[in-house]
Amino acid sequence: SVARWKKYICLVFYFNTNFSVVLTGAVATFLVVLSLLGLLPTNVYSESPYPKTWVFSAVCVPIYLLGVFFVRDLGQVCWAGPSIFLDKTCIHQEDQYIQSQGIRKLGAFLAMSER
């Protein structure tokens, strides 16, 4: 059986990567403009003819990860998006006892869902 956290990570990246890439691209574009205007600190000791700044790494990586992991939570607050139910990820597939408990609790889960 695959660990629950691995299933979660897989689903999070599958459903949220596109939004996170667009969000991170928008933030990076904004940072490029700020950098070109000289409003960001740069590394002047670099041998590269282009100024380098640590701000891109410090901002873009966390923005991407926050987008990947929390865009659905934000979406529930701001807009209604598609909901999914995957019983294979919710009900244990190998341990018969845990599987029967999951099946028995399925009615309560569905009663609490919107559809």
Short mmCIF file of C-alpha atoms in Angstrom, two decimals:
data_model
loop_
_atom_site.label_atom_id
_atom_site.label_comp_id
_atom_site.label_asym_id
_atom_site.label_seq_id
_atom_site.Cartn_x
_atom_site.Cartn_y
_atom_site.Cartn_z
CA SER A 1 0.00 0.00 0.00
CA VAL A 2 1.14 3.51 -0.75
CA ALA A 3 1.44 5.87 2.19
CA ARG A 4 -1.30 8.50 2.50
CA TRP A 5 1.16 11.39 2.40
CA LYS A 6 2.53 10.15 -0.92
CA LYS A 7 -1.01 10.05 -2.36
CA TYR A 8 -1.63 13.55 -1.04
CA ILE A 9 1.59 14.91 -2.56
CA CYS A 10 0.76 13.31 -5.90
CA LEU A 11 -2.76 14.78 -5.97
CA VAL A 12 -1.57 18.20 -4.83
CA PHE A 13 1.00 18.45 -7.60
CA TYR A 14 -1.39 17.02 -10.20
CA PHE A 15 -4.18 19.50 -9.48
CA ASN A 16 -2.28 22.62 -8.40
CA THR A 17 0.89 22.81 -10.49
CA ASN A 18 -0.59 24.87 -13.34
CA PHE A 19 -1.89 27.59 -11.03
CA SER A 20 1.36 27.66 -9.08
CA VAL A 21 3.48 28.00 -12.21
CA VAL A 22 1.35 30.91 -13.46
CA LEU A 23 1.39 32.59 -10.04
CA THR A 24 5.15 32.17 -9.68
CA GLY A 25 5.68 33.45 -13.24
CA ALA A 26 3.64 36.57 -12.47
CA VAL A 27 5.59 37.21 -9.27
CA ALA A 28 8.91 36.61 -11.08
CA THR A 29 7.90 39.05 -13.82
CA PHE A 30 7.08 41.66 -11.18
CA LEU A 31 10.46 41.05 -9.52
CA VAL A 32 12.26 41.40 -12.87
CA VAL A 33 10.63 44.79 -13.36
CA LEU A 34 11.65 45.85 -9.86
CA SER A 35 15.17 44.60 -10.50
CA LEU A 36 15.44 46.49 -13.79
CA LEU A 37 14.27 49.64 -12.03
CA GLY A 38 17.03 49.14 -9.46
CA LEU A 39 14.62 48.62 -6.58
CA LEU A 40 15.97 45.20 -5.55
CA PRO A 41 19.33 44.52 -3.91
CA THR A 42 21.81 42.98 -6.34
CA ASN A 43 25.13 41.19 -6.11
CA VAL A 44 27.57 43.66 -7.65
CA TYR A 45 30.56 41.36 -7.03
CA SER A 46 29.38 38.85 -9.57
CA GLU A 47 31.43 38.35 -12.75
CA SER A 48 28.24 38.17 -14.79
CA PRO A 49 27.32 41.29 -16.77
CA TYR A 50 23.75 40.90 -15.49
CA PRO A 51 22.88 41.85 -11.93
CA LYS A 52 21.90 38.93 -9.71
CA THR A 53 19.66 39.05 -6.70
CA TRP A 54 18.79 36.56 -3.99
CA VAL A 55 15.23 37.89 -3.87
CA PHE A 56 14.06 35.60 -6.69
CA SER A 57 14.96 32.47 -4.77
CA ALA A 58 13.72 33.85 -1.47
CA VAL A 59 10.34 34.83 -2.93
CA CYS A 60 9.57 32.57 -5.91
CA VAL A 61 10.24 29.20 -4.30
CA PRO A 62 7.95 29.84 -1.31
CA ILE A 63 5.28 31.34 -3.60
CA TYR A 64 5.36 28.21 -5.75
CA LEU A 65 5.15 25.86 -2.76
CA LEU A 66 2.39 27.88 -1.08
CA GLY A 67 0.49 27.84 -4.35
CA VAL A 68 0.88 24.10 -4.77
CA PHE A 69 -0.16 23.23 -1.23
CA PHE A 70 -2.78 25.87 -0.45
CA VAL A 71 -4.46 26.98 -3.69
CA ARG A 72 -7.43 24.66 -3.07
CA ASP A 73 -7.91 26.06 0.43
CA LEU A 74 -7.85 29.59 -0.97
CA GLY A 75 -10.21 28.46 -3.72
CA GLN A 76 -12.77 27.24 -1.24
CA VAL A 77 -12.82 30.70 0.32
CA CYS A 78 -12.77 32.78 -2.89
CA TRP A 79 -14.49 30.69 -5.57
CA ALA A 80 -16.21 27.37 -6.07
CA GLY A 81 -14.10 24.96 -8.06
CA PRO A 82 -14.49 21.35 -9.03
CA SER A 83 -14.59 18.87 -6.18
CA ILE A 84 -13.32 15.35 -6.47
CA PHE A 85 -13.84 12.15 -4.59
CA LEU A 86 -11.40 9.32 -5.12
CA ASP A 87 -12.38 6.30 -3.08
CA LYS A 88 -9.18 4.50 -3.99
CA THR A 89 -7.19 7.18 -2.19
CA CYS A 90 -9.60 7.30 0.77
CA ILE A 91 -10.22 3.60 1.42
CA HIS A 92 -7.36 1.28 2.30
CA GLN A 93 -6.77 -1.23 -0.47
CA GLU A 94 -4.85 -4.02 1.25
CA ASP A 95 -5.79 -4.37 4.93
CA GLN A 96 -9.29 -5.89 4.95
CA TYR A 97 -10.18 -4.64 8.46
CA ILE A 98 -9.19 -1.02 7.72
CA GLN A 99 -10.92 -1.28 4.34
CA SER A 100 -14.19 -2.43 5.94
CA GLN A 101 -13.99 0.45 8.45
CA GLY A 102 -13.52 2.89 5.59
CA ILE A 103 -16.48 1.47 3.69
CA ARG A 104 -18.67 1.67 6.81
CA LYS A 105 -17.72 5.32 7.31
CA LEU A 106 -18.34 6.19 3.66
CA GLY A 107 -21.99 7.09 4.32
CA ALA A 108 -21.02 9.64 6.98
CA PHE A 109 -18.42 11.09 4.63
CA LEU A 110 -20.96 11.47 1.82
CA ALA A 111 -23.56 12.93 4.21
CA MET A 112 -21.09 15.71 5.07
CA SER A 113 -20.22 16.45 1.43
CA GLU A 114 -22.07 19.08 -0.60
CA ARG A 115 -23.29 16.77 -3.38
#
